[in-house]
Tab-separated table of N, CA and C in Angstrom:
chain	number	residue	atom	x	y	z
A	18	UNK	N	13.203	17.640	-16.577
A	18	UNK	CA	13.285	16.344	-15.924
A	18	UNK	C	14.498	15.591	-16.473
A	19	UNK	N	15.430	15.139	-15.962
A	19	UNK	CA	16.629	14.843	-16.406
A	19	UNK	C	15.722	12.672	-16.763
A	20	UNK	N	17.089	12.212	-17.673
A	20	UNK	CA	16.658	11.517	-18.135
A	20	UNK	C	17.041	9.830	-16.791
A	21	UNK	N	16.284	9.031	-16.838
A	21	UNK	CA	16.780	8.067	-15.861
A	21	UNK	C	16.938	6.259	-16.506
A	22	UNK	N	18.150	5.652	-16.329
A	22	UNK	CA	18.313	4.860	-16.494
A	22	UNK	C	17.243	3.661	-16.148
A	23	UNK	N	16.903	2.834	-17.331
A	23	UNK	CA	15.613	1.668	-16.694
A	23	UNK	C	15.924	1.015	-15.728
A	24	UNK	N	15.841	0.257	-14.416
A	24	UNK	CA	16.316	-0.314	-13.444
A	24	UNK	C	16.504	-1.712	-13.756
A	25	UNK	N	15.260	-2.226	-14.639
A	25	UNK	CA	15.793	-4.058	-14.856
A	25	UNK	C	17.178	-3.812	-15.420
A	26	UNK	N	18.293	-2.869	-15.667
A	26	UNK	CA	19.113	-3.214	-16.349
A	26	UNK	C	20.286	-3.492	-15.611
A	27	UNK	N	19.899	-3.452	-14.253
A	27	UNK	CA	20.644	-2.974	-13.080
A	27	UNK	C	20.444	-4.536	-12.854
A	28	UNK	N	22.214	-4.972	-12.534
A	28	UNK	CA	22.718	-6.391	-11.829
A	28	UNK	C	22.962	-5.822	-10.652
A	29	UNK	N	22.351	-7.210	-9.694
A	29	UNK	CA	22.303	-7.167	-8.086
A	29	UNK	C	23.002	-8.304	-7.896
A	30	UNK	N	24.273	-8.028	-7.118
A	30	UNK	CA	24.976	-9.397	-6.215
A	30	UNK	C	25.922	-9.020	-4.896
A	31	UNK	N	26.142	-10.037	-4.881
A	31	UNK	CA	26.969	-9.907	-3.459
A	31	UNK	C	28.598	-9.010	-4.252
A	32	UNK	N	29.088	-8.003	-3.192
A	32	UNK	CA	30.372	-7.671	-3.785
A	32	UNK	C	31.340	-8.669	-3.713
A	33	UNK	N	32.579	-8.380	-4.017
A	33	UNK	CA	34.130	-9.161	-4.302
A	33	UNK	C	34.713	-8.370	-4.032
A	34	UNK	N	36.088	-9.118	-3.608
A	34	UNK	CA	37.089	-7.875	-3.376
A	34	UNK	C	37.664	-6.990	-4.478
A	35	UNK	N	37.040	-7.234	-5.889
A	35	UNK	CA	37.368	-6.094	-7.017
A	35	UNK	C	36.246	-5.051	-6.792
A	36	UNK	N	35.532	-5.298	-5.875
A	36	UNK	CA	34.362	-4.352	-5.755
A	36	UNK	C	35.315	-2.566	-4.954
A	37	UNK	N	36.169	-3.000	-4.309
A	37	UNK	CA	36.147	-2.147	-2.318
A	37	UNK	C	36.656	-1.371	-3.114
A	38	UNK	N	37.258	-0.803	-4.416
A	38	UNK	CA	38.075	0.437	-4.360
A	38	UNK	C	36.848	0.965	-5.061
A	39	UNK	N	36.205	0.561	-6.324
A	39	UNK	CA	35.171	1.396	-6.361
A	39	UNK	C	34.386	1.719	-5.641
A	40	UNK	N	34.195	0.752	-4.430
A	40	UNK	CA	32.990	1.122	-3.741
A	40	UNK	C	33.690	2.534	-2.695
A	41	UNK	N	34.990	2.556	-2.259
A	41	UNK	CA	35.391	3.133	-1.896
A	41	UNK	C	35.787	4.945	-2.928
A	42	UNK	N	35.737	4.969	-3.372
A	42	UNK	CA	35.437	6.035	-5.003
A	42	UNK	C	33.505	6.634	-4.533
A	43	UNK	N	33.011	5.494	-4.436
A	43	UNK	CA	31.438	6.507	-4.267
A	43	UNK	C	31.368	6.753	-2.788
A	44	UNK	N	31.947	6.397	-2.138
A	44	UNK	CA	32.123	6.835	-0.619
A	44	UNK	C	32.364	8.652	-0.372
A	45	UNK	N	33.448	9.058	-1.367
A	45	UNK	CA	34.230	10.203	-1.608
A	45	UNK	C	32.895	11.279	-2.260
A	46	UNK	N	31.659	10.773	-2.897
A	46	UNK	CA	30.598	11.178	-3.224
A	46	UNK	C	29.572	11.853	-2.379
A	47	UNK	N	29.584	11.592	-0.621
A	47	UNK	CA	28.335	12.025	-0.018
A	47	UNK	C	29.120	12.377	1.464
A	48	UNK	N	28.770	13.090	1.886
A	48	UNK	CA	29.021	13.901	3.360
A	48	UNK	C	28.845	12.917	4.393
A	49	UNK	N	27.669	12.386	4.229
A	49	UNK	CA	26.952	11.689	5.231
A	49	UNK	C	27.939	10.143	5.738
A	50	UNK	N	28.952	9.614	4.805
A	50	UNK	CA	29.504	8.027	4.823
A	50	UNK	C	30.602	8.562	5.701
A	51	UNK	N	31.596	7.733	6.283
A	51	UNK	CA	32.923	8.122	6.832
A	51	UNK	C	33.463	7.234	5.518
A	52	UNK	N	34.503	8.172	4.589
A	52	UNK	CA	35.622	8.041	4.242
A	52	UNK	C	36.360	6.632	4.551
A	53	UNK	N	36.197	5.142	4.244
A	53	UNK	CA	37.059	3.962	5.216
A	53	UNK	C	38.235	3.709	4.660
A	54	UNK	N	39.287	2.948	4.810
A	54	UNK	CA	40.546	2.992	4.454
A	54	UNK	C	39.988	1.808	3.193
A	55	UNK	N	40.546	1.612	2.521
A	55	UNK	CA	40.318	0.807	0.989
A	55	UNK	C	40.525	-0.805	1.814
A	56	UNK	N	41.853	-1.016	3.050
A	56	UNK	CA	41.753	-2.384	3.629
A	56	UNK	C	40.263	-2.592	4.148
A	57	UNK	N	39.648	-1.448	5.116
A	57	UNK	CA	38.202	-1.333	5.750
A	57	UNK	C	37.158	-2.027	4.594
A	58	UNK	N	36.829	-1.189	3.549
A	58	UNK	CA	36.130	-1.855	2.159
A	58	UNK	C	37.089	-3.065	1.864
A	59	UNK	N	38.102	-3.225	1.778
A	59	UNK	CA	38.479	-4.752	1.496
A	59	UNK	C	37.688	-5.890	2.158
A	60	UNK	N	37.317	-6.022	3.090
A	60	UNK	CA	36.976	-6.719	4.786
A	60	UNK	C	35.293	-6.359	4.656
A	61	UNK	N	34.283	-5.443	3.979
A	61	UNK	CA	33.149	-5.032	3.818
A	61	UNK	C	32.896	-6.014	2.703
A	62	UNK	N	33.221	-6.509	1.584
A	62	UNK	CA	33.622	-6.788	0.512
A	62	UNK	C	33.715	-7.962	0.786
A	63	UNK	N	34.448	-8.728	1.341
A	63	UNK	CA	34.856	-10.406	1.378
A	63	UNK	C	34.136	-11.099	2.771
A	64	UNK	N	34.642	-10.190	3.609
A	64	UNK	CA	33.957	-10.718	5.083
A	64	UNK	C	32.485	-10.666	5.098
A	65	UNK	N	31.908	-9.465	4.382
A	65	UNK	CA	30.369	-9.721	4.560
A	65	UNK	C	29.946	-9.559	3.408
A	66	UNK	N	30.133	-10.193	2.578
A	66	UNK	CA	29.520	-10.558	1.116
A	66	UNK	C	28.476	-10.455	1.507
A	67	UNK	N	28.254	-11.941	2.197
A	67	UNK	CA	26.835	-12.448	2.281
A	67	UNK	C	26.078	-11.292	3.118
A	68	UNK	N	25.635	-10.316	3.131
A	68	UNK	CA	25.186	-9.230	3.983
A	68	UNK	C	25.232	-8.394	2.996
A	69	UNK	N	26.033	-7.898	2.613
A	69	UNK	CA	25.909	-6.750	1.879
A	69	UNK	C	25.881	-6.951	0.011
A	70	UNK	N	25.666	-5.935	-0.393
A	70	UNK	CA	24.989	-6.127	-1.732
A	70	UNK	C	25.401	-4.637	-2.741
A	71	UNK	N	25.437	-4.823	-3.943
A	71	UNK	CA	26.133	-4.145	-5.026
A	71	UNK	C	25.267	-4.042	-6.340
A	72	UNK	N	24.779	-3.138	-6.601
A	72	UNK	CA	24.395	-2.519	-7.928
A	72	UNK	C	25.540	-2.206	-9.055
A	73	UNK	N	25.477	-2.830	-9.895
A	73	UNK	CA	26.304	-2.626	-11.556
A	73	UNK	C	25.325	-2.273	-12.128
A	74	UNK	N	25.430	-0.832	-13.294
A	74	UNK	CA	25.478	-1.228	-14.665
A	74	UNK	C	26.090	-0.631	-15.547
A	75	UNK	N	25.900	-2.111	-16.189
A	75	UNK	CA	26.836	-1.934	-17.703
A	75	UNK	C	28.396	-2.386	-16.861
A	76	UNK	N	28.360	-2.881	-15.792
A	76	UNK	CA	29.481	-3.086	-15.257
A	76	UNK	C	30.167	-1.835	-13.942
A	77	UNK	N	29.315	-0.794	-13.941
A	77	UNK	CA	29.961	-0.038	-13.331
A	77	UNK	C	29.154	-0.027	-12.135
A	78	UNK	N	29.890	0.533	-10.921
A	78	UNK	CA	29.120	0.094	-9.391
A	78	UNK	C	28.826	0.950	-9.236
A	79	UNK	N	27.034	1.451	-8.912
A	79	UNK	CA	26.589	2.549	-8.573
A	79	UNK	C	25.991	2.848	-7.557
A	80	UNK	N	25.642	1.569	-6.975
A	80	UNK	CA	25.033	1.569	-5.641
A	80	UNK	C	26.157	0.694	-4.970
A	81	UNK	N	25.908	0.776	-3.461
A	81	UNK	CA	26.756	-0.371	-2.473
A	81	UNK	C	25.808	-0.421	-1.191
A	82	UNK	N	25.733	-1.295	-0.593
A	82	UNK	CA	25.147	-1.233	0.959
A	82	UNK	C	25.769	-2.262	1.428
A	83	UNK	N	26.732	-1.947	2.901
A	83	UNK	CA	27.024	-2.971	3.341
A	83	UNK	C	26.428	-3.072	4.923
A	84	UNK	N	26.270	-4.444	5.385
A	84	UNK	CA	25.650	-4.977	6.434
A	84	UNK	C	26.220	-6.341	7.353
A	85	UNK	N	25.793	-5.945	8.024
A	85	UNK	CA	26.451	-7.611	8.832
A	85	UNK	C	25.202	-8.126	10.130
A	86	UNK	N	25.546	-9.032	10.373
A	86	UNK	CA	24.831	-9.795	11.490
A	86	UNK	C	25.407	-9.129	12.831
A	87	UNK	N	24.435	-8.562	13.795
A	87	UNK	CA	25.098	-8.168	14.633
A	87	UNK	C	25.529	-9.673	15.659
A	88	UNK	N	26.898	-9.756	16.192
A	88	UNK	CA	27.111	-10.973	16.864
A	88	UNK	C	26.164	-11.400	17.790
A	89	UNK	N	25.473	-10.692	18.608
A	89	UNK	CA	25.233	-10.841	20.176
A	89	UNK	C	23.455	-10.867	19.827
A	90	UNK	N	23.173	-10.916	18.754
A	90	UNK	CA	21.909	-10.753	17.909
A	90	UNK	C	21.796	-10.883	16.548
A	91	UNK	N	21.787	-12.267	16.819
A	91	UNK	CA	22.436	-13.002	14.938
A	91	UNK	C	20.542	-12.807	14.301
A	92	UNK	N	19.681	-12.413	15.246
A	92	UNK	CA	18.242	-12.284	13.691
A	92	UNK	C	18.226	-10.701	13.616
A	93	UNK	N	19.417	-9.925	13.771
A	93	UNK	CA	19.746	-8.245	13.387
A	93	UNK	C	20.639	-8.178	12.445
A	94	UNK	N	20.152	-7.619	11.428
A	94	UNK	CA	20.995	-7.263	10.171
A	94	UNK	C	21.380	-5.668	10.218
A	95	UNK	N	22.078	-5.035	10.242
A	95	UNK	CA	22.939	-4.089	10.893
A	95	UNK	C	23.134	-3.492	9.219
A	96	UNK	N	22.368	-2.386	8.921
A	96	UNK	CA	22.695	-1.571	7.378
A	96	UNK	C	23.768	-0.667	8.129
A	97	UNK	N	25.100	-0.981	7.689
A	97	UNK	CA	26.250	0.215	7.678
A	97	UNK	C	26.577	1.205	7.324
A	98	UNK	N	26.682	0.741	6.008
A	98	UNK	CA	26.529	1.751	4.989
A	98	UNK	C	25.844	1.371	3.463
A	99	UNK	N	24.927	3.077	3.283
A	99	UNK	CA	24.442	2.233	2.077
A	99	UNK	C	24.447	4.315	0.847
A	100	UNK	N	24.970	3.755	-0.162
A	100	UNK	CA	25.016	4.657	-1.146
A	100	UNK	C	24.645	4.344	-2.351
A	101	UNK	N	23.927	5.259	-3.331
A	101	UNK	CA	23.489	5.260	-4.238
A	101	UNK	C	23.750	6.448	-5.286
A	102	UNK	N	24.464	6.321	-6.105
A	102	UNK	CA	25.118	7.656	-6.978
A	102	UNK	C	23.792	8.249	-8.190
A	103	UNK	N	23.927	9.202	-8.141
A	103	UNK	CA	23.033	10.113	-8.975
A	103	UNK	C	23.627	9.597	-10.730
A	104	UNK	N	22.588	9.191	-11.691
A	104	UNK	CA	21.209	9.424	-11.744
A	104	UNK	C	20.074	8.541	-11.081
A	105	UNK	N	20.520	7.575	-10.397
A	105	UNK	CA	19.858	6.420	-9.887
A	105	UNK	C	19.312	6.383	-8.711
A	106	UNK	N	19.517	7.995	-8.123
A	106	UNK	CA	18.925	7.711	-6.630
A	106	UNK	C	17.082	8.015	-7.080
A	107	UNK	N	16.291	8.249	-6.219
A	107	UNK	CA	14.833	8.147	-5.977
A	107	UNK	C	14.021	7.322	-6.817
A	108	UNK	N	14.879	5.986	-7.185
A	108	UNK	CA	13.940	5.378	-8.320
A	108	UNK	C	13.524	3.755	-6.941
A	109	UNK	N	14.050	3.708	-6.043
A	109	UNK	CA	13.645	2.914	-4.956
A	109	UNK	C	14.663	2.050	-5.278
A	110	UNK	N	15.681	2.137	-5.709
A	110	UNK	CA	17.049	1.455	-5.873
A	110	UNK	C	17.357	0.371	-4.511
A	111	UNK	N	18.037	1.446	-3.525
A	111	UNK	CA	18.015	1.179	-2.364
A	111	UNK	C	17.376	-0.265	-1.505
A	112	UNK	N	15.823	0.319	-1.490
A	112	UNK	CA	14.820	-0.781	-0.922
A	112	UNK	C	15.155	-2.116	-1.673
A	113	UNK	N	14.982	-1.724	-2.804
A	113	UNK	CA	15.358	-2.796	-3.842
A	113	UNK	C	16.765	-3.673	-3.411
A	114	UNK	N	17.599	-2.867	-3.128
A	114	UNK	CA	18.922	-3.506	-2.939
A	114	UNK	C	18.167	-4.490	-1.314
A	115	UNK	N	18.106	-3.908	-0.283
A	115	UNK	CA	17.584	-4.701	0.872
A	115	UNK	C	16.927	-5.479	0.880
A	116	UNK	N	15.871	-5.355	0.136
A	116	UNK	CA	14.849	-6.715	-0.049
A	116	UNK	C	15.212	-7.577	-0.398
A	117	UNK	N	16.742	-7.704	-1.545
A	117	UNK	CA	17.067	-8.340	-1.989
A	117	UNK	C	18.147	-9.152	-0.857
A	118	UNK	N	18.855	-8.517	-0.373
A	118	UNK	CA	19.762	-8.629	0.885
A	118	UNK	C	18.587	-9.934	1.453
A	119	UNK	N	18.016	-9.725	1.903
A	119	UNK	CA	17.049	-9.895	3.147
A	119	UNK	C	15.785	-11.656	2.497
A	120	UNK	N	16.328	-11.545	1.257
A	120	UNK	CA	15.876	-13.170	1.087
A	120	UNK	C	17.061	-14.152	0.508
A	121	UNK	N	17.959	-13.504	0.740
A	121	UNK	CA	19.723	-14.444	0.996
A	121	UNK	C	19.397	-15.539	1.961
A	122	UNK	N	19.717	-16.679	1.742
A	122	UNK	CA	19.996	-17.889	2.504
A	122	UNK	C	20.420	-17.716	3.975
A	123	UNK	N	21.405	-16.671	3.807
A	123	UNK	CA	22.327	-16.021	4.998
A	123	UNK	C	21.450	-14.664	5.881
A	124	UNK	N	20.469	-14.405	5.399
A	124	UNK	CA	19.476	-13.392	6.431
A	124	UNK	C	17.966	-14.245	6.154
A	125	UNK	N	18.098	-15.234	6.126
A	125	UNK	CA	16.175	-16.167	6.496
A	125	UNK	C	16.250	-15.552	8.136
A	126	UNK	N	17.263	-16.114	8.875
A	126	UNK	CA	16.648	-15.648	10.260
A	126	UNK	C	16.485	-14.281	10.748
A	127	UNK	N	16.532	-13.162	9.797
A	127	UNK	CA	16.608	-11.606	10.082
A	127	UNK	C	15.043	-11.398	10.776
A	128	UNK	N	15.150	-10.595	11.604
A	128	UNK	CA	13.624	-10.205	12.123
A	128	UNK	C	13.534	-9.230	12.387
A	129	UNK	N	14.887	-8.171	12.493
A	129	UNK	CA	14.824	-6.960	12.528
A	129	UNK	C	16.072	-6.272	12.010
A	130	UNK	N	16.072	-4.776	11.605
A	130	UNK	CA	16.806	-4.427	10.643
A	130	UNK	C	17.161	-3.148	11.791
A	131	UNK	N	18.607	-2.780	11.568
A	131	UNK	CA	19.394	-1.770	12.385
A	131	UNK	C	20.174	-0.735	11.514
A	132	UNK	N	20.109	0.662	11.769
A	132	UNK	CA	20.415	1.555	10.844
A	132	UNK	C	20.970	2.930	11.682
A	133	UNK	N	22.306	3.320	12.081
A	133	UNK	CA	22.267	4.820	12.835
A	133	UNK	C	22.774	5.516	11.683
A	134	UNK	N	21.613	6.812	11.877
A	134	UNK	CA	21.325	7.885	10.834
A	134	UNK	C	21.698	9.418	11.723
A	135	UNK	N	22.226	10.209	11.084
A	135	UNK	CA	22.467	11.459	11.914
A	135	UNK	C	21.090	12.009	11.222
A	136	UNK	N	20.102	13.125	11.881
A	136	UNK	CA	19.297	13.910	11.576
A	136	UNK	C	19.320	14.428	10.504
A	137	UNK	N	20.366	15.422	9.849
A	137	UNK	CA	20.496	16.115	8.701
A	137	UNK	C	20.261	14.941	7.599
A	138	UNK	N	20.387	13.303	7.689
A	138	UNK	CA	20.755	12.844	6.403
A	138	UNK	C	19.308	12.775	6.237
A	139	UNK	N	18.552	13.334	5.750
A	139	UNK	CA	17.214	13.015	5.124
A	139	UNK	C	17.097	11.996	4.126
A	140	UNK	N	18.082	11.660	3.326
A	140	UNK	CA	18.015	10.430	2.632
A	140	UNK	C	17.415	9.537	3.073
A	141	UNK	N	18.445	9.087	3.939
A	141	UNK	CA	18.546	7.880	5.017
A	141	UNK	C	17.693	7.633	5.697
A	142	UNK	N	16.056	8.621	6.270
A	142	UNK	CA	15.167	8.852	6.902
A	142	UNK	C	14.432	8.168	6.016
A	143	UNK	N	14.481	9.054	5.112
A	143	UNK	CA	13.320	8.372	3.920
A	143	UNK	C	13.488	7.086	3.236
A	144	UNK	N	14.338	6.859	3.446
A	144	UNK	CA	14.573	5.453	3.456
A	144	UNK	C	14.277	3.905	3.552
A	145	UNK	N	14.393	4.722	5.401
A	145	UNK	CA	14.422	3.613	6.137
A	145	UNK	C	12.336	3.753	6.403
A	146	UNK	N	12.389	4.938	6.526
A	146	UNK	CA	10.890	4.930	6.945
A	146	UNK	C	10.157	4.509	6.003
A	147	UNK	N	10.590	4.461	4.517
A	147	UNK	CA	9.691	3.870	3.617
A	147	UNK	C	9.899	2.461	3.493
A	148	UNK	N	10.925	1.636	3.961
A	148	UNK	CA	11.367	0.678	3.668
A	148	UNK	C	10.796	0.023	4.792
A	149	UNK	N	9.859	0.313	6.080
A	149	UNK	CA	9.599	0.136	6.914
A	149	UNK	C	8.342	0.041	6.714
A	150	UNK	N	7.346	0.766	5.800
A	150	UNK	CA	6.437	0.641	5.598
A	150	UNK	C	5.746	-0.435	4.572
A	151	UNK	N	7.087	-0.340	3.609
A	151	UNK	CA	6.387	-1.547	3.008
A	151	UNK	C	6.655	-2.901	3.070
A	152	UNK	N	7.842	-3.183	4.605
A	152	UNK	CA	7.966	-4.438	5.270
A	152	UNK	C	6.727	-4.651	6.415
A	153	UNK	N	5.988	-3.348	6.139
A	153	UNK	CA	4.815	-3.604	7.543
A	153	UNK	C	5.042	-3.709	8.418
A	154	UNK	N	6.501	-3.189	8.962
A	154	UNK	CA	7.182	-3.287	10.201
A	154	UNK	C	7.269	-2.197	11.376
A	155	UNK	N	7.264	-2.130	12.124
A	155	UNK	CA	6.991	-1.309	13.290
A	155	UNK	C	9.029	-0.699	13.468
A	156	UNK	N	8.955	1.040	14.028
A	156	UNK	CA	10.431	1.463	14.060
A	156	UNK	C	10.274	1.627	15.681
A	157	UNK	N	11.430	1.545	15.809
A	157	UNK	CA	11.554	2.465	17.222
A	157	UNK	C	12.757	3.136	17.059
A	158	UNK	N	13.045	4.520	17.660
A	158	UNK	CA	14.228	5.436	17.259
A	158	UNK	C	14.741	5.870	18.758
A	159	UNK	N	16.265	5.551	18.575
A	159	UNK	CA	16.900	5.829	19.987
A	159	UNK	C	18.065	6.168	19.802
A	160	UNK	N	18.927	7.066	20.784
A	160	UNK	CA	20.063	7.487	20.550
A	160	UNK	C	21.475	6.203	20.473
A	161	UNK	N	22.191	6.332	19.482
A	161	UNK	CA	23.318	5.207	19.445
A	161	UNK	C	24.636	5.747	19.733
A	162	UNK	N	24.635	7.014	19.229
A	162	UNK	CA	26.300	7.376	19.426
A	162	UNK	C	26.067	8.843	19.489
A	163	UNK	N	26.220	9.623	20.802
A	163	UNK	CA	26.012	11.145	21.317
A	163	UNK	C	27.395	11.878	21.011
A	164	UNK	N	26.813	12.938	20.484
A	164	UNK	CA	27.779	14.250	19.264
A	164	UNK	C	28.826	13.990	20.925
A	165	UNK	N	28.092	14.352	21.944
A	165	UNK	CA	29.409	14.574	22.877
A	165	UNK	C	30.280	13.850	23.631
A	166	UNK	N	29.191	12.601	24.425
A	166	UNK	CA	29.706	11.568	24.387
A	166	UNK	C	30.901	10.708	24.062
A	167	UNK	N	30.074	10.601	22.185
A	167	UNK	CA	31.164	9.288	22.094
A	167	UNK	C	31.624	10.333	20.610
A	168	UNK	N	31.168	11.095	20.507
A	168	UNK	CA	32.001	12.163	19.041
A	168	UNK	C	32.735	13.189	19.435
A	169	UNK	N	33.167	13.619	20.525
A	169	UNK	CA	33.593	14.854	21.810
A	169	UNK	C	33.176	16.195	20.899
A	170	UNK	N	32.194	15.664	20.274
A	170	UNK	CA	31.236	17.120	19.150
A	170	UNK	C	32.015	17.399	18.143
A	171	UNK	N	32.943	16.300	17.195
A	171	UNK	CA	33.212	16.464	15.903
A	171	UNK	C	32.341	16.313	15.035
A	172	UNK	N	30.783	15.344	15.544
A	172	UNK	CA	30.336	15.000	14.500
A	172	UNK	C	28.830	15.035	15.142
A	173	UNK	N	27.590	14.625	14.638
A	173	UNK	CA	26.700	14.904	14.766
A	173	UNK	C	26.185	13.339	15.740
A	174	UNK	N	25.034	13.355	16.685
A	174	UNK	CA	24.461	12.475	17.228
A	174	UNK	C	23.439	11.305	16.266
A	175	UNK	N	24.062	10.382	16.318
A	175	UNK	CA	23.689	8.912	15.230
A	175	UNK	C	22.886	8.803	16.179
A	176	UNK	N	21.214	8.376	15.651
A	176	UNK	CA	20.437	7.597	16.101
A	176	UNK	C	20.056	6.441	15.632
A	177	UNK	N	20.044	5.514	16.398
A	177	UNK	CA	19.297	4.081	16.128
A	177	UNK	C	18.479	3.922	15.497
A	178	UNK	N	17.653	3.615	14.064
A	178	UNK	CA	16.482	2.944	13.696
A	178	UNK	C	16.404	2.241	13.868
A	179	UNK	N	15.347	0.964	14.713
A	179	UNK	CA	15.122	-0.561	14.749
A	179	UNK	C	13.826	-0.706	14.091
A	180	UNK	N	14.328	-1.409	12.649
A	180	UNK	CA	12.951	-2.339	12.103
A	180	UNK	C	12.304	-3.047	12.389
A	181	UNK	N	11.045	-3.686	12.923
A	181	UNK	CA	10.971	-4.792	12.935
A	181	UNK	C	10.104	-5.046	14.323
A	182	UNK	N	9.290	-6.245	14.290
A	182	UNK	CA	9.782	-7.492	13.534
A	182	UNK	C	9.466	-7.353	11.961
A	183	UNK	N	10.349	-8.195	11.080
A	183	UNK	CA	9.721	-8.293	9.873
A	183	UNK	C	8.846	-9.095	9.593
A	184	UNK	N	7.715	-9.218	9.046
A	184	UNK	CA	6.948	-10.356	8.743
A	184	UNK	C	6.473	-10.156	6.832
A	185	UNK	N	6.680	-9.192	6.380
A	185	UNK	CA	6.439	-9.247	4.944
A	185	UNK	C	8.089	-8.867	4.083
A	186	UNK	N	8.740	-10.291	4.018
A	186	UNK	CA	10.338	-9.658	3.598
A	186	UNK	C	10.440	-10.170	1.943
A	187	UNK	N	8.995	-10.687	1.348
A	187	UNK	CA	8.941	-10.818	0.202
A	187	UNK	C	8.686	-9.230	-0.862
C-alpha cells in the first residue's frame, strides 16, 4: 500500500496567474486533458478564478479544476477541466475541490453541474457519479461532441453529464 499524504494539509483557493504554467505541467500528466497553450491556462487562471479552484501542498499544485458559468445558463457551472496528480488521487480530493467551488459567493445560484467525459476516462465517471450521489442529485447523459461529427474521428465521442438540480451543496 503505498504511503498517502493527510488531506487537511492540502490549501484550497482560487488560482492566479502564477498558477497556469504549473497547472499547465500537470496537464502533460493524463491522456484524457487537451494539452492548452500556457496563454489558454493564462485566461483559465484569471478569467475564471472565481469558478475554478487549485490544490497546493507545501506550495506545490497538485490538483486544478477549472469551470465557468455557462453564458446562456448562468445557474450551470460547466467542470472543464479537472486533474489530480498521483499520490493524491482516490482520497476524494476532487469532490472536495467542487464542493468547495460550489459554496463561492460566485456559484450560490448553481443548480446544475455540466461535465463532457469521453467513455474510456473512467476517472471522470467515477467522479462525477459519486459526486452526484452525494449532492443527491439526479444525472442525465447525452451526446455533446460526436468522434465524427464534430472530431472527423481524431478523437473519441464526449458525452454530456448534467447534475442536478442541486439541493444538498453543503
Amino acid at each position: 500500500m503505498r504511503s498517502q499524504p493527510p488531506l487537511p494539509t492540502i490549501e484550497l483557493g482560487p488560482p492566479t496567474d502564477l498558477d497556469a504554467f504549473a497547472f499547465q505541467q500537470l496537464l502533460t500528466t493524463t491522456p484524457f486533458l487537451s494539452n492548452n497553450s500556457l496563454y489558454c491556462n493564462l485566461l483559465q487562471c484569471t478569467h475564471f478564478a472565481d469558478t475554478s479552484i487549485c490544490a497546493k501542498h507545501s506550495t506545490k499544485l497538485i490538483a486544478f479544476i477549472s469551470g465557468y458559468h455557462i453564458p446562456t445558463r448562468p445557474d450551470t457551472l460547466f467542470i472543464w477541466q479537472a486533474i489530480v496528480i498521483e499520490p493524491y488521487r482516490k482520497q476524494g480530493l476532487a469532490i472536495r475541490m467542487i464542493r468547495n467551488l460550489l459554496k463561492r459567493p460566485s456559484c450560490q445560484d448553481i443548480a446544475y453541474l455540466e461535465a463532457t467525459i469521453p467513455d474510456s476516462n473512467q476517472a471522470s465517471w467515477a467522479l462525477f457519479n459519486r459526486l452526484a450521489k452525494q449532492l443527491d442529485a439526479a444525472t442525465k447523459i447525452s451526446i455533446a461532441f460526436d468522434k465524427d461529427t464534430h472530431f472527423h474521428g481524431s478523437r473519441e465521442t464526449e458525452k454530456l453529464m448534467r447534475i442536478g438540480p442541486l439541493t444538498a451543496k453543503d
